[in-house]
XYZ file of C-alpha atoms in Angstrom:
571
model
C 84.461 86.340 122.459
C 85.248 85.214 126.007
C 85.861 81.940 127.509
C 82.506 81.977 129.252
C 80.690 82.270 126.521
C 81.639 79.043 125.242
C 80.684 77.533 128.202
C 77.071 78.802 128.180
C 76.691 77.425 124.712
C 74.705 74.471 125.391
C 75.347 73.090 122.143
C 79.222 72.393 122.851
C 78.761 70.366 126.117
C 81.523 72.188 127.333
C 82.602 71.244 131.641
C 84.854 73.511 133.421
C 87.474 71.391 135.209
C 89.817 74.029 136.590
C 90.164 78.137 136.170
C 86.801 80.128 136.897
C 88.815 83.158 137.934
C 89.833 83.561 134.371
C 86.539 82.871 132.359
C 86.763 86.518 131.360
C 89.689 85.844 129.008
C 88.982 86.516 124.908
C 89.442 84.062 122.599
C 91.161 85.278 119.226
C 90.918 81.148 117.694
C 90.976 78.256 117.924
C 93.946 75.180 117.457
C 93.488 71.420 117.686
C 96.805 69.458 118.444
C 98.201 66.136 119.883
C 101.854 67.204 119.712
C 104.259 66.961 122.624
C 105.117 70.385 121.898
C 103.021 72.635 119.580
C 103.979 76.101 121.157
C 105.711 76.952 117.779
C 102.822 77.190 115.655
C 100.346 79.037 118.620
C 100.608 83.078 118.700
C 98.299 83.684 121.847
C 94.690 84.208 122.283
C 93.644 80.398 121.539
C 91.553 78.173 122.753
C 93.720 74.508 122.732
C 91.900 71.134 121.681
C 93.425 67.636 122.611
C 92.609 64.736 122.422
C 95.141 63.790 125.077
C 97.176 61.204 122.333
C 100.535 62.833 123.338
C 99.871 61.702 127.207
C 101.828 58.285 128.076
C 102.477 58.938 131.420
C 101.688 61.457 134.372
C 104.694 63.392 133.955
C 104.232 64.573 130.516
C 101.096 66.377 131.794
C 103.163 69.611 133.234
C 105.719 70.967 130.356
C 102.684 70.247 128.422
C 100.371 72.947 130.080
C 103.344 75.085 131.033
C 104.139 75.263 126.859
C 100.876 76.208 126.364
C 100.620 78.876 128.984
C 103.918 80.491 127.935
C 102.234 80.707 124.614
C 99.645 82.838 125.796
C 97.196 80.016 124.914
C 93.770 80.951 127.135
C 92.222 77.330 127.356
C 92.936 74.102 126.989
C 90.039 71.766 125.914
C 90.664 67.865 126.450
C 88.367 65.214 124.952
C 87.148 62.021 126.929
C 86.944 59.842 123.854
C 90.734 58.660 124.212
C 90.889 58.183 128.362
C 87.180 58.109 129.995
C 88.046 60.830 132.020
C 90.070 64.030 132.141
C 93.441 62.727 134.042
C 94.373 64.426 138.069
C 97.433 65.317 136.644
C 96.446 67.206 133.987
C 93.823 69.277 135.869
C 96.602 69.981 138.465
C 99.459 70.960 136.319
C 96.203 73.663 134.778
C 95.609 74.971 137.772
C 99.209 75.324 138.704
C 99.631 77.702 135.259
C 96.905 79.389 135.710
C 94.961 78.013 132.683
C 91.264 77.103 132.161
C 90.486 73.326 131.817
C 87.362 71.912 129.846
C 86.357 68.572 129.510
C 84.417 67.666 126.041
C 81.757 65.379 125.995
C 82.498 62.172 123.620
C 79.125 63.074 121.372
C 81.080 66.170 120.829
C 82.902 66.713 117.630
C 86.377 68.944 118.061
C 85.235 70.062 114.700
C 82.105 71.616 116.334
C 83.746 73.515 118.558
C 85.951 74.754 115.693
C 83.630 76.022 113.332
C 81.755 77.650 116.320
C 84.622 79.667 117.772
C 86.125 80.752 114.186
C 82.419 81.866 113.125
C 81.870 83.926 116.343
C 85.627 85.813 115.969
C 85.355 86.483 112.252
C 81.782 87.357 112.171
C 81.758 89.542 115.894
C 85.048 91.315 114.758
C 84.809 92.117 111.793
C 81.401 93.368 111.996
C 82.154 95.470 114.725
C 85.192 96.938 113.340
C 83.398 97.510 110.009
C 80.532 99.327 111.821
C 83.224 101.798 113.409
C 85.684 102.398 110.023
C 81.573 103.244 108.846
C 82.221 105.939 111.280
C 85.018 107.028 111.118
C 85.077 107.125 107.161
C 81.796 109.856 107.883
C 84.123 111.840 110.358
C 87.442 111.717 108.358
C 85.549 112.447 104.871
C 84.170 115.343 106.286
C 87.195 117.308 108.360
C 90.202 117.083 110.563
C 88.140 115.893 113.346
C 88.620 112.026 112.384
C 92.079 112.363 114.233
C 93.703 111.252 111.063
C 95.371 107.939 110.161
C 96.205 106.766 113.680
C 92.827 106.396 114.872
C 91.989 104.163 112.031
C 95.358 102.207 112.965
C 93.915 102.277 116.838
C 90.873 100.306 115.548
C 93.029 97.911 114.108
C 94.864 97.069 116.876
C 91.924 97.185 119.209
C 89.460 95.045 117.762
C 91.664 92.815 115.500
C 94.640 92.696 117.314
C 96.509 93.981 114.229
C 99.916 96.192 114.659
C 99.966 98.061 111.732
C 102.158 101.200 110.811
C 101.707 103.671 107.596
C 105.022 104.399 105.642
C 106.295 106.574 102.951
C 108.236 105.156 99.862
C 111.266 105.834 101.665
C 110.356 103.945 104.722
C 109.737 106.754 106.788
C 107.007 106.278 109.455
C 103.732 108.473 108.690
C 101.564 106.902 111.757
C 101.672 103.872 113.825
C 99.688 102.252 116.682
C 101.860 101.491 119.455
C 105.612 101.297 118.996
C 107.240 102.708 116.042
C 108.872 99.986 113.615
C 112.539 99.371 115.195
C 115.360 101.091 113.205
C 115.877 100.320 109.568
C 112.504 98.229 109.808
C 110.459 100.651 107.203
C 113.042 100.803 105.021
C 113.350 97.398 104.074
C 109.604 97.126 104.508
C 109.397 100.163 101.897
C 111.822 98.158 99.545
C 110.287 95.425 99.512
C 106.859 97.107 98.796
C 108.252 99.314 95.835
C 110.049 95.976 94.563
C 107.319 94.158 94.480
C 104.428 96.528 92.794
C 107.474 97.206 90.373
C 107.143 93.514 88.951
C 103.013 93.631 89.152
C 102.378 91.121 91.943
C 99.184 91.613 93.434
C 99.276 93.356 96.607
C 98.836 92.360 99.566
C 102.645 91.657 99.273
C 104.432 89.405 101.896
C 107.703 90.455 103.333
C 109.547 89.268 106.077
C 112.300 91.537 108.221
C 114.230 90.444 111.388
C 112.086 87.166 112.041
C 108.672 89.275 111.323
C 106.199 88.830 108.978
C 104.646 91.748 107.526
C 101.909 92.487 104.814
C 101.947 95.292 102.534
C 98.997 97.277 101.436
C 99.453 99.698 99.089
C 97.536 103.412 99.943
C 96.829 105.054 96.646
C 94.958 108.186 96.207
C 91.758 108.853 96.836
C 91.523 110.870 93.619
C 88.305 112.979 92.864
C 85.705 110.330 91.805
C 84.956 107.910 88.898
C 87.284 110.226 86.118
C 90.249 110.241 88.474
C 89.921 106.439 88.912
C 89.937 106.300 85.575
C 92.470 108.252 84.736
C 94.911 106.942 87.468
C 94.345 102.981 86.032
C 95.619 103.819 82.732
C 98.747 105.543 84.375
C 102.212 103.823 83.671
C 102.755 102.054 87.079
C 106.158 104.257 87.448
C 104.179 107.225 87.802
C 102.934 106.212 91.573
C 105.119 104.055 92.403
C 107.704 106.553 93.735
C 104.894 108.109 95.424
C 102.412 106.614 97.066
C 102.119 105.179 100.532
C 101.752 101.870 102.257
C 99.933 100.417 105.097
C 102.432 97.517 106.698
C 100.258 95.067 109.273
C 102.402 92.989 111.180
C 100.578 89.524 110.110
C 100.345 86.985 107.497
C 97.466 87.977 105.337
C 97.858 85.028 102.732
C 95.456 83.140 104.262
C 92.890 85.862 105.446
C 89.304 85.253 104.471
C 87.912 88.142 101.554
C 86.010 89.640 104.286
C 89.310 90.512 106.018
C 90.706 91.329 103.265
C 88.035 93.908 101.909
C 87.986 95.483 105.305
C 92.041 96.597 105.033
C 91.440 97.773 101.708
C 88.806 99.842 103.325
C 91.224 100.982 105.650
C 93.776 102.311 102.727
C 91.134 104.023 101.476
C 90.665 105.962 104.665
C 94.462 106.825 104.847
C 94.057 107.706 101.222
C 92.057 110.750 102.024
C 94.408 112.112 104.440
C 97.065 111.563 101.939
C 95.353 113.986 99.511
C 94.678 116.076 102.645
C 98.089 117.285 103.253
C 98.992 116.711 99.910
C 96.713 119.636 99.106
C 98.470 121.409 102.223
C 101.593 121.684 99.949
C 99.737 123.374 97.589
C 100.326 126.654 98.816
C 104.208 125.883 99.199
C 104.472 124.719 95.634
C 102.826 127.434 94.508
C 105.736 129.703 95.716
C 108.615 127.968 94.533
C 107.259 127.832 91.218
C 106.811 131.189 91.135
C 110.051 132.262 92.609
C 111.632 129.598 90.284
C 110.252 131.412 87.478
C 111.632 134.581 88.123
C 114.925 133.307 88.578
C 114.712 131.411 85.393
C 113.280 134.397 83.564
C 115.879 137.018 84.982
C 113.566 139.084 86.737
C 115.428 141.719 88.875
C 116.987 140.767 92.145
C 114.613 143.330 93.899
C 111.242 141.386 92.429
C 112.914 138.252 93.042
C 113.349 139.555 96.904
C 110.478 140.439 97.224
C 108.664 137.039 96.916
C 111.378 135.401 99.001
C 109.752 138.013 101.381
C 106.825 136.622 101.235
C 107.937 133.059 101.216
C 109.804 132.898 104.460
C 106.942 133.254 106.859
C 105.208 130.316 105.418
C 108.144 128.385 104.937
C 109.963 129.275 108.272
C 107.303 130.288 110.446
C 108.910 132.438 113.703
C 112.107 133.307 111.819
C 113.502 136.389 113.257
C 115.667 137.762 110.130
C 115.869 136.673 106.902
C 117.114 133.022 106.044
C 119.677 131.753 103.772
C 118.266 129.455 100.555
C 119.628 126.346 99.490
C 118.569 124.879 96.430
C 118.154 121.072 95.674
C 117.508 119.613 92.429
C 116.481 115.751 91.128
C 115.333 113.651 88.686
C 113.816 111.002 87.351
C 115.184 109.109 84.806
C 113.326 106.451 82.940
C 114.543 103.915 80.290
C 111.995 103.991 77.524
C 110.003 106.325 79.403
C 107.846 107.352 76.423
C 105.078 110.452 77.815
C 105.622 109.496 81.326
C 105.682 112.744 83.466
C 108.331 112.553 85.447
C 108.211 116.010 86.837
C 105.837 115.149 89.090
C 107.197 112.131 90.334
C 110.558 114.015 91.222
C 108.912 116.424 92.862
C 106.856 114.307 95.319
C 109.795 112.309 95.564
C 111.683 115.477 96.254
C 109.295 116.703 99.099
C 109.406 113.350 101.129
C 113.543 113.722 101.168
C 113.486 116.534 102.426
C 111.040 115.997 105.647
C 113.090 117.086 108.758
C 113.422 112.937 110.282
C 113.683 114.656 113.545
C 109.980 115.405 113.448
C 108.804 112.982 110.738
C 105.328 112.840 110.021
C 104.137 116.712 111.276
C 102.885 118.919 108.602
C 104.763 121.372 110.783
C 107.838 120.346 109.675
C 107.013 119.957 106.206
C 108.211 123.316 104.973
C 109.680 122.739 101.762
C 109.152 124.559 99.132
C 109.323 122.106 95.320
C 108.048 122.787 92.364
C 109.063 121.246 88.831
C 109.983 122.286 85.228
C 109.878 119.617 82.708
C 111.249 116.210 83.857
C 113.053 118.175 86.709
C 112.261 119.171 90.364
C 113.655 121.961 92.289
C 113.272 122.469 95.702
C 113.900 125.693 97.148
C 114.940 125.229 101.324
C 115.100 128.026 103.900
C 117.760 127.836 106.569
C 118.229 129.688 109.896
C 120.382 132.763 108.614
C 124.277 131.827 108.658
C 125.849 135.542 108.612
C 124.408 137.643 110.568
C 125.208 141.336 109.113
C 129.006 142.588 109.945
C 130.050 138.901 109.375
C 131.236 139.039 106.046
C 134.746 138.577 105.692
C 136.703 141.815 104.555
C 136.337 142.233 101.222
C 133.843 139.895 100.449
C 130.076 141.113 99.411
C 127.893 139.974 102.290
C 125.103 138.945 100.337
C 127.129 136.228 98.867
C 128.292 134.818 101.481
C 128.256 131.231 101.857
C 128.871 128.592 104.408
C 129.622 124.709 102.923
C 129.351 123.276 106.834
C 125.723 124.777 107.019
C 122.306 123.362 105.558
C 121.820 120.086 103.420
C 124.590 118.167 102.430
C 124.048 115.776 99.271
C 125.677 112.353 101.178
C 123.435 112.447 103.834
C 120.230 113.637 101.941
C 120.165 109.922 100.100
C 121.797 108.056 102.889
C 118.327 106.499 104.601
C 116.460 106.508 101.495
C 119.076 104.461 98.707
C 118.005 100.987 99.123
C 113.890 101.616 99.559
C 114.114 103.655 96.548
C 116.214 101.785 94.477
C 113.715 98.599 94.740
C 111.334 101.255 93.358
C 113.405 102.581 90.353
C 113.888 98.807 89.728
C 116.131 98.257 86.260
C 115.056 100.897 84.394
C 114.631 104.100 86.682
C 117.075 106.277 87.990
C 116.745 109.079 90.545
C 120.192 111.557 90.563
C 120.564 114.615 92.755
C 122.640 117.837 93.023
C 122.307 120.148 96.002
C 123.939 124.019 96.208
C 125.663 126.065 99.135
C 123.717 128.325 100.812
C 123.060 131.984 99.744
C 121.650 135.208 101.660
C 120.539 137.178 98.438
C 118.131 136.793 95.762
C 121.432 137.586 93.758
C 123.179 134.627 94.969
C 120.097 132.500 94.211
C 120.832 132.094 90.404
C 123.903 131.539 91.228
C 122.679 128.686 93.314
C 119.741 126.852 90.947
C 122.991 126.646 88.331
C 125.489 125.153 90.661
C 122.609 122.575 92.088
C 122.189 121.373 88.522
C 125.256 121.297 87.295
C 126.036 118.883 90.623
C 123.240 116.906 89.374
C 124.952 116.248 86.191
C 127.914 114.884 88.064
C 125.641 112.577 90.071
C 124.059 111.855 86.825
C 127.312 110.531 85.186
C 128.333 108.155 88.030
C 126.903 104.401 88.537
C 124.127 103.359 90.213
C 119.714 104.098 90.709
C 119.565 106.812 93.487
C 123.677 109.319 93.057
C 123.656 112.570 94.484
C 126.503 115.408 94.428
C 126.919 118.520 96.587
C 128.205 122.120 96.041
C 132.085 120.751 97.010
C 132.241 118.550 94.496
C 132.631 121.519 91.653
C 135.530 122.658 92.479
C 137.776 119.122 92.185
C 138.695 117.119 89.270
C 136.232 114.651 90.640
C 134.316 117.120 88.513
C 135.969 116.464 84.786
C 136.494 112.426 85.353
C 133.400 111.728 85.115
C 132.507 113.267 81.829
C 135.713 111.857 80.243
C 134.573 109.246 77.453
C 135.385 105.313 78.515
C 137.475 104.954 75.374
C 139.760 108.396 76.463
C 139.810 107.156 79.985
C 141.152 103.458 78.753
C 143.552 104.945 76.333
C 145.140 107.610 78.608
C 145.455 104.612 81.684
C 146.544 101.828 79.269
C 149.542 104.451 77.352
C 150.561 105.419 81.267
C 150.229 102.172 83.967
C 149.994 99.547 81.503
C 153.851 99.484 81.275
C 154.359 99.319 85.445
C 151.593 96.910 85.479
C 153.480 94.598 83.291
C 156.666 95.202 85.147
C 155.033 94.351 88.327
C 154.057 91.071 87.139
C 157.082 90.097 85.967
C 159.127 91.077 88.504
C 157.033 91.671 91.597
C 158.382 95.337 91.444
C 155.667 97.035 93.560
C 155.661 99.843 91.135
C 152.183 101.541 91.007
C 151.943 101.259 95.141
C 155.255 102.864 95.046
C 153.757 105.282 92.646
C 150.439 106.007 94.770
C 152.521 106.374 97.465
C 155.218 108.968 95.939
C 152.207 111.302 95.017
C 150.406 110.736 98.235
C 153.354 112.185 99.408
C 153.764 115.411 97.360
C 156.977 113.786 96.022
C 159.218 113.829 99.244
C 161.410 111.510 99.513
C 161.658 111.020 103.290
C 158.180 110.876 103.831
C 157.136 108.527 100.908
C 160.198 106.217 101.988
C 158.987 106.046 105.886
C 155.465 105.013 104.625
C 156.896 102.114 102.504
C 159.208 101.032 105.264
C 161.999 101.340 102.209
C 165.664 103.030 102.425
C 165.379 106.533 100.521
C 168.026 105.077 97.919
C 165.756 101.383 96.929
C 162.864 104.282 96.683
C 165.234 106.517 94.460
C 165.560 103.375 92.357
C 162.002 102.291 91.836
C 160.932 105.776 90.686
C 163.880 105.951 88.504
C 162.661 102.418 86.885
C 158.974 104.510 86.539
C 160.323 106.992 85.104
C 162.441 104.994 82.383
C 159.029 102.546 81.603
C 156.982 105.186 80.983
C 159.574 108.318 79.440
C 158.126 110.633 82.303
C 159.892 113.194 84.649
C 157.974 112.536 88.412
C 159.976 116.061 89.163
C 157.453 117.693 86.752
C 154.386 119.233 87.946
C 152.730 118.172 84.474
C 153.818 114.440 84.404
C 153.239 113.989 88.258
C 149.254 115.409 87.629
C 148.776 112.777 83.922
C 149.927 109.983 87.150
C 146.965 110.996 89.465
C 144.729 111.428 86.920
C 145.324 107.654 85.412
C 145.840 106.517 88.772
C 141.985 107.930 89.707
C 140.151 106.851 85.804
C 141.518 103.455 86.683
C-alpha cells in the first residue's frame, strides 16, 4: 500500500505535515517506538509511530529523523497526545531528509493505525501473489512455458520483497532472483539444511551465515499423486535427504503468519515439478549407462560395447568432432544400520549433482552425465574431449589404451566444494566414499577402467571421515596397502620399530626419529641429510649409528630403510 492511501483513510485522522512529493512511497509495515535510536530493529519500508517521549530538547529532533531515513523508514507518524502540537523542529529536520511527516489526532489510537496498515499488507500481498502462483502453477503444470523456477522466485521478490535462491544438497545454486548467494554462502546454507532435516526439526529451518538470516524450505518431489505421497512418507528420511532440494529466503520466517507460511510451501511445490522435470530429462542418459554398464559387467565384446558408446556420445557430448575418451566414477552410500534402505539410488542422484560442470551450474545443457547404479553402488560413466588424437601414441604403446592422469576428473577436487554440505547430511551414521579412473579411448580400456574406479573407492572407503574420495594415482603407491593393514599389525610393526627411539628421545633429547625422517627424506646421503639438519656429517654419522644399535637394523639396507618408512607413515 502507499503512503497516500493512509491518508485518504478517514478513519485514521491522519495530517500531512511535510513530504507530498513522496506520498507515492509503499509501505511494507508498520513500527511504533520512543527510542533515541531504534534504526537497529527497522529493515526499510515502514511507516514510524512516536509518540515524541524521546524529544527533550530541539536538537534531538535531527539524528532522530536522519536515523530513520538512513533506515529506509518511509514515514514518520508523531502523536499530539504528549506535546499539543507537532514541534518546528521536527517538521524541519523531515523535510530536510526527505521524509513524510503526519500528525495523529489525540482520539487516535497508535494501535489503530497498526492493525490497519498490517491488515492491508498481509491481506493485499498475499492475495495478490497467491492469485499469480494460481497462474503460474496452470502454466508450469502444463509445459516449459512457465519459465521455470525463477519466475516463481521473481514473484517473490516482487510482491513480497523476498530474496530467495533454490539450491542443491551440495549448495550449488539451481535459480535465484537477483544476485547469486556470495561465495561459500549455499554451502553452508545446504549444511545447515541437510543437518537439520537429519535430526527431524520441522522445516522451515533457521540458519544464519555472514550476519544473514536465512530460512530453509525443503523442495521435495512432486511425485505422481496420492500413492507416491504415500509411498514417499513411509520412506526412511536418508533416502531424500541426499537428494532433494531447498528453497533458501533471505528472512526470518519464525514469526510469519500461516498464511505466509502456506503460500512458500506452495511455492516448493511449484519448484517441485520442475525438479521431476529435468529429473525425467536424465532419463534418457541413465538409460545408457546402464546399459553400457551392463555390457561391460557381462563381458560383451569390445565391438558391441563400441558400438553403444557410439551411440552415447552424441547425447552425452553433443558437437564432439571425434570420439571422446571415458572416465569412470564410482560412489557410495554407506549407512549404519541401514536395514532395506536403497541406497543405489541415493548414490546415484548424489552422483549426478557432483558431477554438474560449476562453470555452467544449473543448465540442463551441461548436465551430460551419464549414472546409473547396481546394487548399493553408482557408476557414472563421463565423456571427455578426446586426449590422443591418432599418431599420438607413444612408440610401442597400443593407442587405444592410452591414458592421460593430467586430463578429466580428478578425485580431490570432485569432493572439494561439496564435503562439509554433505557431511551435515550423512550426519553420524552415513558415509559417502568415492573412487574415480584415468581416462581411456577404447571400449577395451573401459573394463579396465570400472575396476580401477572401484578398487580406488575401496581405498577411500578404508580412510576416516563421511564424504573420502581416491583417484587413479593413488594405485600405484603404498598409500595403497596402509590402509588395509589391520590396527593391531600397524601398532605392532610401529611399537617393535620407533618405540625404542621414542624412548631414547625422551630420555635424552636425542632427536632421533627427526633425524630418521630426515635420513630417508634424503635417500640416505649423508651430505644432504646433514645440510638439512644444520648438523656436522660426523654428529649425523653418530645418531644413525645410535638408530641402528636401538633397533638391530642396517639403514645401508634397502629392506630395513623401506620397514622405517613404512612405520614412520602407519604412525
Amino acid at each position: 500500500m502507499r503512503l497516500r492511501a493512509l491518508l485518504e483513510t478517514d478513519a485514521l485522522g491522519l495530517r500531512l505535515l511535510g513530504g507530498e512529493d513522496e506520498l507515492d512511497r509503499t509501505v511494507r509495515g508498520v513500527m511504533t517506538t520512543d527510542l533515541r535510536d531504534p534504526s537497529r530493529y527497522l529493515s526499510g519500508g515502514e511507516l514510524v509511530l512516536t509518540g515524541l517521549a524521546w524529544r527533550h530538547s530541539a536538537e534531538d529532533s535531527e539524528p532522530f529523523v536522519r536515523l530513520l531515513a538512513g533506515a529506509g523508514v518511509v514515514g514518520l507518524a508523531a502523536g499530539e497526545a504528549e506535546l499539543g502540537a507537532i514541534p518546528n523542529d521536527l517538521v524541519e529536520a523531515c523535510v530536510r531528509h526527505r521524509l513524510p511527516l503526519f500528525a495523529v489526532s489525540e482520539a487516535v489510537a497508535f494501535a489503530t493505525i497498526t492493525e490497519y496498515v498490517v491488515r492491508q499488507v498481509s491481506g493485499e500481498r498475499a492475495g495478490d501473489l497467491a492469485a499469480v502462483v494460481d497462474r503460474h502453477r496452470r502454466l508450469m503444470t502444463s509445459g516449459p512455458a512457465g519459465g521455470g523456477p525463477e519466475v516463481v522466485l521473481d514473484l517473490l521478490t516482487s510482491d513480497l520483497d523476498l530474496h530467495a535462491w533454490v539450491l542443491s544438497p551440495t549448495g550449488r545454486q539451481i535459480a535465484g532472483a537477483g544476485a547469486p548467494l556470495s561465495p561459500g554462502v549455499g554451502s553452508k546454507l545446504a549444511g545447515e539444511h541437510l543437518a537439520a532435516v537429519r535430526t527431524g526439526r520441522r522445516a522451515p529451518h533457521r540458519a544464519a551465515v555472514q550476519g544473514t538470516t536465512y530460512s530453509l524450505f525443503p523442495i521435495r518431489s512432486a511425485g505422481r499423486g496420492a500413492a507416491a505421497a504415500a509411498v514417499s512418507a513411509s520412506r526412511d528420511v536418508r533416502e531424500s535427504v541426499l537428494s532433494d532440494w531447498l528453497l533458501a529466503v533471505e528472512a526470518d520466517a519464525g514469526d510469519w503468519p500461516a498464511a505466509r507460511l502456506d503460500l512458500l510451501q506452495g511455492v516448493t511445490q511449484l519448484i517441485a515439478v520442475e525438479r521431476d522435470r529435468r529429473d525425467a530429462a536424465r532419463t534418457v542418459r541413465r538409460r545408457l549407462a546402464q546399459e553400457v554398464l551392463e555390457l561391460v559387467q557381462t563381458g560383451a565384446a569390445p565391438a558391441e560395447i563400441a558400438a553403444r558408446l557410439r551411440v552415447a556420445a552424441p547425447v552425452l557430448l553433443p558437437g564432439l568432432g571425434s570420439a571422446p575418451h571415458w572416465q569412470v566414477v564410482v560412489a557410495r552410500v554407506e549407512w549404519q544400520d541401514g536395514g532395506a534402505l536403497q541406497s543405489g539410488p541415493v548414490a546415484q542422484t548424489l552422483l549426478e549433482e557432483i558431477l554438474v560442470d560449476p562453470a555452467v551450474a544449473g543448465s540442463d545443457s551441461s548436465d551430460r552425465i551419464a549414472v546409473a547404479h547396481a546394487g548399493d553402488e553408482a557408476i557414472a560413466l563421463v565423456p571427455l574431449p578426446a586426449i590422443a588424437t591418432e599418431g599420438e601414441a607413444a612408440e610401442g604403446e597400443d593407442e587405444d589404451e592410452v591414458r592421460d592422469s593430467d586430463q578429466g576428473l580428478h578425485a580431490d577436487v570432485l569432493l572439494e566444494a561439496v564435503r562439509e554440505p554433505l557431511s551435515g547430511g550423512l550426519a553420524d551414521d552415513g558415509r559417502l566414499t568415492l573412487g574415480v579412473s584415468a581416462a581411456v579411448h577404447s571400449a577395451e580400456g573401459l573394463r579396465g577402467a570400472l575396476e580401477e574406479a572401484r578398487h580406488a573407492r575401496r581405498v577411500a572407503a578404508a580412510r576416516p571421515g563421511r564424504v573420502c574420495a581416491a583417484g587413479h594415482h593413488e594405485l600405484a603407491s603404498h598409500v595403497l596397502l596402509l590402509p588395509f593393514v589391520p590396527d593391531d599389525v600397524r601398532r605392532a610393526f610401529t611399537a617393535r620399530l620407533l618405540d625404542p627411539l621414542r624412548d631414547y628421545d625422551r630420555r635424552h633429547r636425542a632427536e632421533l626419529i627427526p633425524t630418521l625422517e630426515a635420513f630417508l627424506d634424503c635417500d640416505g646421503s649423508w651430505t644432504r641429510c646433514a645440510a638439512r639438519l644444520h648438523l656436522h656429517v660426523n654428529t649425523l654419522r653418530y645418531r644413525v649409528g645410535r638408530i641402528e644399535q636401538l633397533t638391530g637394523r642396517d639403514l645401508s639396507r634397502l629392506e630395513d630403510k623401506l620397514d622405517f618408512f613404512l612405520a614412520l607413515r602407519m604412525s
